[in-house]
Amino acid sequence: MGLVGISYDSQQTLADFSQRNGITFPLLSDVGSATIRRYGILNTVAEEALGPNGSDAAVLADFERYVSVTSADERFRGIPYPGMFIVDEQGRVTSREFEDYYWERNTVSSVMLALGAGATPVQATQVSTAHL
């Protein structure tokens, strides 16, 4: 069992990112988002904000909610929704876990629970601040 990431970024961008962040698992480059489209995980909100309705207030609100608080520009074209596929040893997708919002991401604990490997309690600390 292993972990692989896929992104619409170039191989060089992913290599630089991996080195800066100490990532040791493979990051696959899908420039043009062909695989992202085939898997049905293209973020269509980003695509709409870059299209002819990009100045519509509702489209802009959706972009801010589902893509980024920055302005829509070409760097967002082709991004996938954040999430993961769980694949078994035979290469079959056994489940998929995707988030509604770009700021939500699966944690190691949530991945382990999805795999059925996290049944024991995890020690945690509860914190609270004005911005959380």
CSV table of N, CA and C in Angstrom, one decimal:
chain,number,residue,atom,x,y,z
A,1,MET,N,0.9,-1.2,0.0
A,1,MET,CA,0.0,0.0,0.0
A,1,MET,C,0.9,1.2,0.0
A,2,GLY,N,0.5,2.2,-0.7
A,2,GLY,CA,1.3,3.5,-0.8
A,2,GLY,C,0.5,4.7,-1.1
A,3,LEU,N,1.1,5.8,-1.1
A,3,LEU,CA,0.4,7.1,-1.3
A,3,LEU,C,1.0,7.7,-2.6
A,4,VAL,N,0.1,8.2,-3.4
A,4,VAL,CA,0.5,9.0,-4.6
A,4,VAL,C,-0.4,10.2,-4.8
A,5,GLY,N,0.2,11.3,-5.1
A,5,GLY,CA,-0.5,12.5,-5.3
A,5,GLY,C,-0.6,12.8,-6.8
A,6,ILE,N,-1.7,13.5,-7.3
A,6,ILE,CA,-1.7,13.9,-8.7
A,6,ILE,C,-2.1,15.4,-8.7
A,7,SER,N,-1.5,16.2,-9.5
A,7,SER,CA,-1.7,17.6,-9.6
A,7,SER,C,-1.7,18.1,-11.1
A,8,TYR,N,-2.2,19.2,-11.3
A,8,TYR,CA,-2.2,19.8,-12.7
A,8,TYR,C,-0.9,20.5,-12.9
A,9,ASP,N,0.0,20.6,-11.9
A,9,ASP,CA,1.3,21.3,-11.9
A,9,ASP,C,2.3,20.5,-12.8
A,10,SER,N,3.3,21.2,-13.2
A,10,SER,CA,4.4,20.6,-14.0
A,10,SER,C,5.2,19.7,-13.2
A,11,GLN,N,6.0,18.8,-13.8
A,11,GLN,CA,6.9,18.0,-13.1
A,11,GLN,C,7.9,18.8,-12.3
A,12,GLN,N,8.4,19.9,-12.9
A,12,GLN,CA,9.4,20.7,-12.2
A,12,GLN,C,8.8,21.4,-10.9
A,13,THR,N,7.6,21.9,-11.1
A,13,THR,CA,6.9,22.5,-9.9
A,13,THR,C,6.7,21.5,-8.8
A,14,LEU,N,6.3,20.3,-9.2
A,14,LEU,CA,6.1,19.2,-8.2
A,14,LEU,C,7.4,18.8,-7.5
A,15,ALA,N,8.5,18.7,-8.3
A,15,ALA,CA,9.8,18.3,-7.8
A,15,ALA,C,10.2,19.4,-6.8
A,16,ASP,N,10.1,20.7,-7.1
A,16,ASP,CA,10.5,21.7,-6.2
A,16,ASP,C,9.7,21.7,-5.0
A,17,PHE,N,8.4,21.5,-5.1
A,17,PHE,CA,7.4,21.4,-3.9
A,17,PHE,C,7.8,20.3,-3.0
A,18,SER,N,8.1,19.1,-3.6
A,18,SER,CA,8.5,17.9,-2.8
A,18,SER,C,9.7,18.2,-2.1
A,19,GLN,N,10.7,18.8,-2.7
A,19,GLN,CA,12.0,19.1,-2.0
A,19,GLN,C,11.8,20.0,-0.9
A,20,ARG,N,11.1,21.1,-1.1
A,20,ARG,CA,10.9,22.2,-0.1
A,20,ARG,C,10.1,21.6,1.1
A,21,ASN,N,9.2,20.7,0.9
A,21,ASN,CA,8.3,20.2,1.9
A,21,ASN,C,8.7,18.8,2.4
A,22,GLY,N,9.8,18.2,2.0
A,22,GLY,CA,10.2,16.9,2.4
A,22,GLY,C,9.2,15.8,2.1
A,23,ILE,N,8.5,15.9,0.9
A,23,ILE,CA,7.6,14.9,0.5
A,23,ILE,C,8.4,13.7,-0.1
A,24,THR,N,8.1,12.5,0.3
A,24,THR,CA,8.8,11.4,-0.1
A,24,THR,C,8.0,10.4,-1.0
A,25,PHE,N,6.7,10.7,-1.1
A,25,PHE,CA,5.8,9.8,-2.0
A,25,PHE,C,5.7,10.5,-3.4
A,26,PRO,N,5.4,9.7,-4.4
A,26,PRO,CA,5.4,10.3,-5.7
A,26,PRO,C,4.2,11.3,-5.9
A,27,LEU,N,4.6,12.4,-6.6
A,27,LEU,CA,3.6,13.3,-7.1
A,27,LEU,C,3.5,13.3,-8.6
A,28,LEU,N,2.4,13.0,-9.2
A,28,LEU,CA,2.3,12.8,-10.6
A,28,LEU,C,1.8,14.1,-11.2
A,29,SER,N,2.4,14.5,-12.4
A,29,SER,CA,2.0,15.7,-13.1
A,29,SER,C,0.9,15.4,-14.1
A,30,ASP,N,-0.2,16.1,-14.1
A,30,ASP,CA,-1.2,16.0,-15.1
A,30,ASP,C,-1.5,17.3,-15.8
A,31,VAL,N,-0.4,17.8,-16.4
A,31,VAL,CA,-0.6,19.1,-17.1
A,31,VAL,C,-1.7,19.0,-18.2
A,32,GLY,N,-2.6,19.9,-18.2
A,32,GLY,CA,-3.7,19.8,-19.1
A,32,GLY,C,-4.9,19.1,-18.5
A,33,SER,N,-4.7,18.5,-17.3
A,33,SER,CA,-5.8,17.9,-16.5
A,33,SER,C,-6.6,16.8,-17.2
A,34,ALA,N,-6.0,16.1,-18.1
A,34,ALA,CA,-6.7,15.0,-18.8
A,34,ALA,C,-7.1,13.9,-17.9
A,35,THR,N,-6.3,13.5,-17.0
A,35,THR,CA,-6.7,12.4,-16.0
A,35,THR,C,-7.7,13.0,-15.0
A,36,ILE,N,-7.4,14.2,-14.6
A,36,ILE,CA,-8.4,14.8,-13.7
A,36,ILE,C,-9.8,14.9,-14.3
A,37,ARG,N,-9.9,15.2,-15.5
A,37,ARG,CA,-11.2,15.2,-16.2
A,37,ARG,C,-11.8,13.8,-16.4
A,38,ARG,N,-10.9,12.8,-16.7
A,38,ARG,CA,-11.4,11.5,-16.9
A,38,ARG,C,-12.0,10.9,-15.6
A,39,TYR,N,-11.4,11.3,-14.5
A,39,TYR,CA,-11.8,10.8,-13.2
A,39,TYR,C,-13.0,11.6,-12.6
A,40,GLY,N,-13.4,12.6,-13.4
A,40,GLY,CA,-14.6,13.4,-13.0
A,40,GLY,C,-14.4,14.3,-11.7
A,41,ILE,N,-13.1,14.7,-11.5
A,41,ILE,CA,-12.8,15.5,-10.3
A,41,ILE,C,-12.4,16.9,-10.7
A,42,LEU,N,-12.6,17.4,-11.9
A,42,LEU,CA,-12.3,18.7,-12.3
A,42,LEU,C,-13.1,19.7,-11.6
A,43,ASN,N,-12.5,20.7,-11.0
A,43,ASN,CA,-13.2,21.7,-10.3
A,43,ASN,C,-13.9,22.7,-11.3
A,44,THR,N,-15.2,22.4,-11.5
A,44,THR,CA,-15.9,23.1,-12.6
A,44,THR,C,-16.3,24.5,-12.1
A,45,VAL,N,-16.2,24.8,-10.8
A,45,VAL,CA,-16.4,26.2,-10.3
A,45,VAL,C,-15.3,27.1,-10.9
A,46,ALA,N,-14.1,26.6,-10.8
A,46,ALA,CA,-12.9,27.3,-11.3
A,46,ALA,C,-13.1,27.6,-12.8
A,47,GLU,N,-13.5,26.5,-13.5
A,47,GLU,CA,-13.7,26.7,-15.0
A,47,GLU,C,-14.7,27.7,-15.3
A,48,GLU,N,-15.9,27.7,-14.5
A,48,GLU,CA,-16.9,28.7,-14.8
A,48,GLU,C,-16.5,30.1,-14.5
A,49,ALA,N,-15.7,30.3,-13.5
A,49,ALA,CA,-15.2,31.6,-13.1
A,49,ALA,C,-14.3,32.2,-14.2
A,50,LEU,N,-13.7,31.3,-15.0
A,50,LEU,CA,-12.8,31.7,-16.0
A,50,LEU,C,-13.5,31.9,-17.4
A,51,GLY,N,-14.8,31.5,-17.4
A,51,GLY,CA,-15.5,31.6,-18.6
A,51,GLY,C,-16.3,32.9,-18.8
A,52,PRO,N,-17.3,32.9,-19.7
A,52,PRO,CA,-18.0,34.1,-20.0
A,52,PRO,C,-18.9,34.7,-18.9
A,53,ASN,N,-19.2,33.8,-17.9
A,53,ASN,CA,-20.0,34.3,-16.7
A,53,ASN,C,-19.1,34.7,-15.5
A,54,GLY,N,-17.8,34.8,-15.8
A,54,GLY,CA,-16.8,35.1,-14.7
A,54,GLY,C,-17.1,36.4,-13.9
A,55,SER,N,-17.8,37.3,-14.5
A,55,SER,CA,-18.1,38.5,-13.7
A,55,SER,C,-19.4,38.5,-13.0
A,56,ASP,N,-20.2,37.4,-13.1
A,56,ASP,CA,-21.4,37.3,-12.4
A,56,ASP,C,-21.2,37.2,-10.9
A,57,ALA,N,-21.9,37.9,-10.1
A,57,ALA,CA,-21.7,37.9,-8.6
A,57,ALA,C,-21.8,36.5,-8.0
A,58,ALA,N,-22.8,35.7,-8.5
A,58,ALA,CA,-23.0,34.4,-7.9
A,58,ALA,C,-21.8,33.5,-8.3
A,59,VAL,N,-21.3,33.6,-9.5
A,59,VAL,CA,-20.1,32.8,-9.9
A,59,VAL,C,-18.9,33.2,-9.1
A,60,LEU,N,-18.7,34.5,-8.9
A,60,LEU,CA,-17.6,35.0,-8.1
A,60,LEU,C,-17.7,34.5,-6.6
A,61,ALA,N,-18.9,34.5,-6.1
A,61,ALA,CA,-19.1,34.0,-4.7
A,61,ALA,C,-18.8,32.5,-4.6
A,62,ASP,N,-19.2,31.8,-5.6
A,62,ASP,CA,-18.9,30.3,-5.6
A,62,ASP,C,-17.4,30.1,-5.7
A,63,PHE,N,-16.8,30.9,-6.6
A,63,PHE,CA,-15.3,30.8,-6.7
A,63,PHE,C,-14.6,31.0,-5.4
A,64,GLU,N,-15.0,32.1,-4.7
A,64,GLU,CA,-14.4,32.3,-3.4
A,64,GLU,C,-14.7,31.2,-2.4
A,65,ARG,N,-15.8,30.6,-2.4
A,65,ARG,CA,-16.2,29.6,-1.5
A,65,ARG,C,-15.5,28.2,-1.8
A,66,TYR,N,-15.5,27.9,-3.1
A,66,TYR,CA,-15.0,26.5,-3.5
A,66,TYR,C,-13.6,26.5,-4.2
A,67,VAL,N,-13.0,27.6,-4.4
A,67,VAL,CA,-11.7,27.6,-5.1
A,67,VAL,C,-10.7,28.4,-4.3
A,68,SER,N,-10.9,29.7,-4.2
A,68,SER,CA,-9.9,30.6,-3.6
A,68,SER,C,-10.5,31.9,-3.3
A,69,VAL,N,-9.9,32.6,-2.3
A,69,VAL,CA,-10.4,33.9,-1.9
A,69,VAL,C,-9.7,34.9,-2.8
A,70,THR,N,-8.7,34.5,-3.6
A,70,THR,CA,-8.1,35.4,-4.6
A,70,THR,C,-9.0,35.5,-5.8
A,71,SER,N,-8.6,36.4,-6.7
A,71,SER,CA,-9.3,36.5,-8.0
A,71,SER,C,-9.1,35.4,-8.9
A,72,ALA,N,-10.1,35.0,-9.7
A,72,ALA,CA,-9.9,33.9,-10.7
A,72,ALA,C,-8.9,34.4,-11.7
A,73,ASP,N,-8.0,33.5,-12.0
A,73,ASP,CA,-7.1,33.7,-13.1
A,73,ASP,C,-6.7,32.3,-13.7
A,74,GLU,N,-5.9,32.3,-14.7
A,74,GLU,CA,-5.6,31.1,-15.5
A,74,GLU,C,-4.9,30.0,-14.6
A,75,ARG,N,-4.2,30.4,-13.5
A,75,ARG,CA,-3.5,29.4,-12.7
A,75,ARG,C,-4.5,28.4,-12.1
A,76,PHE,N,-5.8,28.7,-12.0
A,76,PHE,CA,-6.8,27.8,-11.4
A,76,PHE,C,-7.4,26.9,-12.5
A,77,ARG,N,-7.2,27.2,-13.8
A,77,ARG,CA,-7.8,26.3,-14.8
A,77,ARG,C,-7.2,24.9,-14.7
A,78,GLY,N,-8.1,23.9,-14.6
A,78,GLY,CA,-7.6,22.5,-14.5
A,78,GLY,C,-7.5,21.9,-13.1
A,79,ILE,N,-7.8,22.7,-12.1
A,79,ILE,CA,-7.6,22.1,-10.7
A,79,ILE,C,-8.6,21.1,-10.4
A,80,PRO,N,-8.3,20.1,-9.7
A,80,PRO,CA,-9.3,19.1,-9.2
A,80,PRO,C,-9.9,19.5,-7.9
A,81,TYR,N,-11.0,18.9,-7.6
A,81,TYR,CA,-11.5,19.0,-6.2
A,81,TYR,C,-10.6,18.3,-5.3
A,82,PRO,N,-10.4,18.8,-4.1
A,82,PRO,CA,-9.5,18.1,-3.2
A,82,PRO,C,-10.1,16.8,-2.7
A,83,GLY,N,-9.3,15.7,-2.7
A,83,GLY,CA,-9.8,14.5,-2.2
A,83,GLY,C,-8.9,13.3,-2.5
A,84,MET,N,-9.4,12.1,-2.3
A,84,MET,CA,-8.6,10.9,-2.5
A,84,MET,C,-9.4,9.8,-3.0
A,85,PHE,N,-8.7,8.9,-3.7
A,85,PHE,CA,-9.3,7.6,-4.1
A,85,PHE,C,-8.5,6.5,-3.2
A,86,ILE,N,-9.2,5.6,-2.7
A,86,ILE,CA,-8.6,4.4,-2.0
A,86,ILE,C,-8.6,3.3,-3.1
A,87,VAL,N,-7.4,2.7,-3.3
A,87,VAL,CA,-7.3,1.7,-4.4
A,87,VAL,C,-6.7,0.5,-3.7
A,88,ASP,N,-7.3,-0.7,-4.0
A,88,ASP,CA,-6.8,-2.0,-3.4
A,88,ASP,C,-5.6,-2.5,-4.2
A,89,GLU,N,-5.1,-3.6,-3.7
A,89,GLU,CA,-3.9,-4.2,-4.3
A,89,GLU,C,-4.0,-4.6,-5.8
A,90,GLN,N,-5.3,-4.8,-6.2
A,90,GLN,CA,-5.5,-5.1,-7.6
A,90,GLN,C,-5.8,-3.9,-8.5
A,91,GLY,N,-5.6,-2.7,-7.9
A,91,GLY,CA,-5.8,-1.5,-8.6
A,91,GLY,C,-7.2,-1.0,-8.8
A,92,ARG,N,-8.1,-1.6,-8.0
A,92,ARG,CA,-9.5,-1.2,-8.1
A,92,ARG,C,-9.8,-0.1,-7.0
A,93,VAL,N,-10.6,0.9,-7.4
A,93,VAL,CA,-11.0,1.9,-6.5
A,93,VAL,C,-12.0,1.3,-5.6
A,94,THR,N,-11.7,1.4,-4.3
A,94,THR,CA,-12.7,0.8,-3.3
A,94,THR,C,-13.5,1.9,-2.6
A,95,SER,N,-13.0,3.1,-2.7
A,95,SER,CA,-13.8,4.2,-2.1
A,95,SER,C,-13.2,5.5,-2.6
A,96,ARG,N,-13.9,6.6,-2.5
A,96,ARG,CA,-13.4,7.9,-2.8
A,96,ARG,C,-13.9,8.9,-1.7
A,97,GLU,N,-13.0,9.8,-1.3
A,97,GLU,CA,-13.3,10.7,-0.2
A,97,GLU,C,-12.9,12.1,-0.8
A,98,PHE,N,-13.9,12.9,-1.0
A,98,PHE,CA,-13.7,14.3,-1.5
A,98,PHE,C,-14.3,15.3,-0.7
A,99,GLU,N,-13.6,16.5,-0.6
A,99,GLU,CA,-14.1,17.6,0.2
A,99,GLU,C,-14.9,18.6,-0.6
A,100,ASP,N,-15.8,19.3,0.0
A,100,ASP,CA,-16.6,20.3,-0.6
A,100,ASP,C,-15.8,21.6,-0.8
A,101,TYR,N,-15.0,21.9,0.1
A,101,TYR,CA,-14.3,23.2,0.1
A,101,TYR,C,-12.8,23.1,0.0
A,102,TYR,N,-12.1,24.0,-0.7
A,102,TYR,CA,-10.7,23.9,-0.9
A,102,TYR,C,-9.9,23.9,0.4
A,103,TRP,N,-10.4,24.5,1.4
A,103,TRP,CA,-9.7,24.7,2.7
A,103,TRP,C,-9.8,23.4,3.6
A,104,GLU,N,-10.6,22.5,3.2
A,104,GLU,CA,-10.7,21.2,3.9
A,104,GLU,C,-9.9,20.2,3.3
A,105,ARG,N,-9.1,19.5,4.1
A,105,ARG,CA,-8.3,18.4,3.5
A,105,ARG,C,-8.3,17.2,4.5
A,106,ASN,N,-8.2,16.0,3.9
A,106,ASN,CA,-8.1,14.8,4.7
A,106,ASN,C,-6.8,14.8,5.5
A,107,THR,N,-7.0,14.3,6.7
A,107,THR,CA,-5.8,14.2,7.6
A,107,THR,C,-5.3,12.8,7.5
A,108,VAL,N,-4.1,12.5,8.1
A,108,VAL,CA,-3.6,11.1,8.1
A,108,VAL,C,-4.6,10.3,8.9
A,109,SER,N,-5.2,10.8,10.0
A,109,SER,CA,-6.1,10.0,10.8
A,109,SER,C,-7.4,9.7,10.0
A,110,SER,N,-7.9,10.7,9.2
A,110,SER,CA,-9.1,10.4,8.4
A,110,SER,C,-8.8,9.3,7.3
A,111,VAL,N,-7.6,9.4,6.7
A,111,VAL,CA,-7.2,8.3,5.8
A,111,VAL,C,-7.2,7.0,6.4
A,112,MET,N,-6.6,6.9,7.6
A,112,MET,CA,-6.4,5.6,8.3
A,112,MET,C,-7.8,5.1,8.7
A,113,LEU,N,-8.7,6.0,9.1
A,113,LEU,CA,-10.1,5.5,9.4
A,113,LEU,C,-10.8,5.0,8.2
A,114,ALA,N,-10.6,5.7,7.0
A,114,ALA,CA,-11.2,5.2,5.8
A,114,ALA,C,-10.7,3.9,5.4
A,115,LEU,N,-9.4,3.6,5.7
A,115,LEU,CA,-8.8,2.3,5.4
A,115,LEU,C,-9.2,1.2,6.4
A,116,GLY,N,-9.8,1.6,7.5
A,116,GLY,CA,-10.1,0.7,8.6
A,116,GLY,C,-8.9,0.4,9.5
A,117,ALA,N,-7.9,1.3,9.4
A,117,ALA,CA,-6.7,1.0,10.2
A,117,ALA,C,-6.6,2.0,11.4
A,118,GLY,N,-7.6,2.8,11.7
A,118,GLY,CA,-7.5,3.7,12.8
A,118,GLY,C,-8.5,3.6,13.9
A,119,ALA,N,-8.8,2.3,14.2
A,119,ALA,CA,-9.8,2.0,15.2
A,119,ALA,C,-9.4,2.4,16.6
A,120,THR,N,-8.2,2.5,16.9
A,120,THR,CA,-7.8,2.8,18.3
A,120,THR,C,-7.8,4.3,18.5
A,121,PRO,N,-8.1,4.8,19.7
A,121,PRO,CA,-8.2,6.2,19.9
A,121,PRO,C,-6.9,6.9,19.7
A,122,VAL,N,-7.0,8.1,19.2
A,122,VAL,CA,-5.8,9.0,18.9
A,122,VAL,C,-5.8,10.1,20.0
A,123,GLN,N,-4.6,10.2,20.6
A,123,GLN,CA,-4.5,11.3,21.6
A,123,GLN,C,-4.5,12.6,20.9
A,124,ALA,N,-5.2,13.5,21.5
A,124,ALA,CA,-5.4,14.8,20.8
A,124,ALA,C,-5.5,15.9,21.9
A,125,THR,N,-5.3,17.1,21.4
A,125,THR,CA,-5.4,18.3,22.2
A,125,THR,C,-6.5,19.2,21.6
A,126,GLN,N,-7.4,19.7,22.4
A,126,GLN,CA,-8.4,20.6,21.9
A,126,GLN,C,-7.9,22.0,22.2
A,127,VAL,N,-8.0,22.8,21.1
A,127,VAL,CA,-7.6,24.2,21.2
A,127,VAL,C,-8.7,25.1,20.7
A,128,SER,N,-8.7,26.3,21.0
A,128,SER,CA,-9.7,27.3,20.5
A,128,SER,C,-9.1,28.6,20.4
A,129,THR,N,-9.4,29.3,19.3
A,129,THR,CA,-8.9,30.7,19.1
A,129,THR,C,-10.0,31.4,18.4
A,130,ALA,N,-9.9,32.7,18.3
A,130,ALA,CA,-10.9,33.5,17.6
A,130,ALA,C,-11.0,33.1,16.1
A,131,HIS,N,-9.9,32.7,15.5
A,131,HIS,CA,-9.9,32.5,14.0
A,131,HIS,C,-10.1,31.0,13.7
A,132,LEU,N,-10.3,30.1,14.6
A,132,LEU,CA,-10.6,28.7,14.3
A,132,LEU,C,-12.1,28.4,14.5
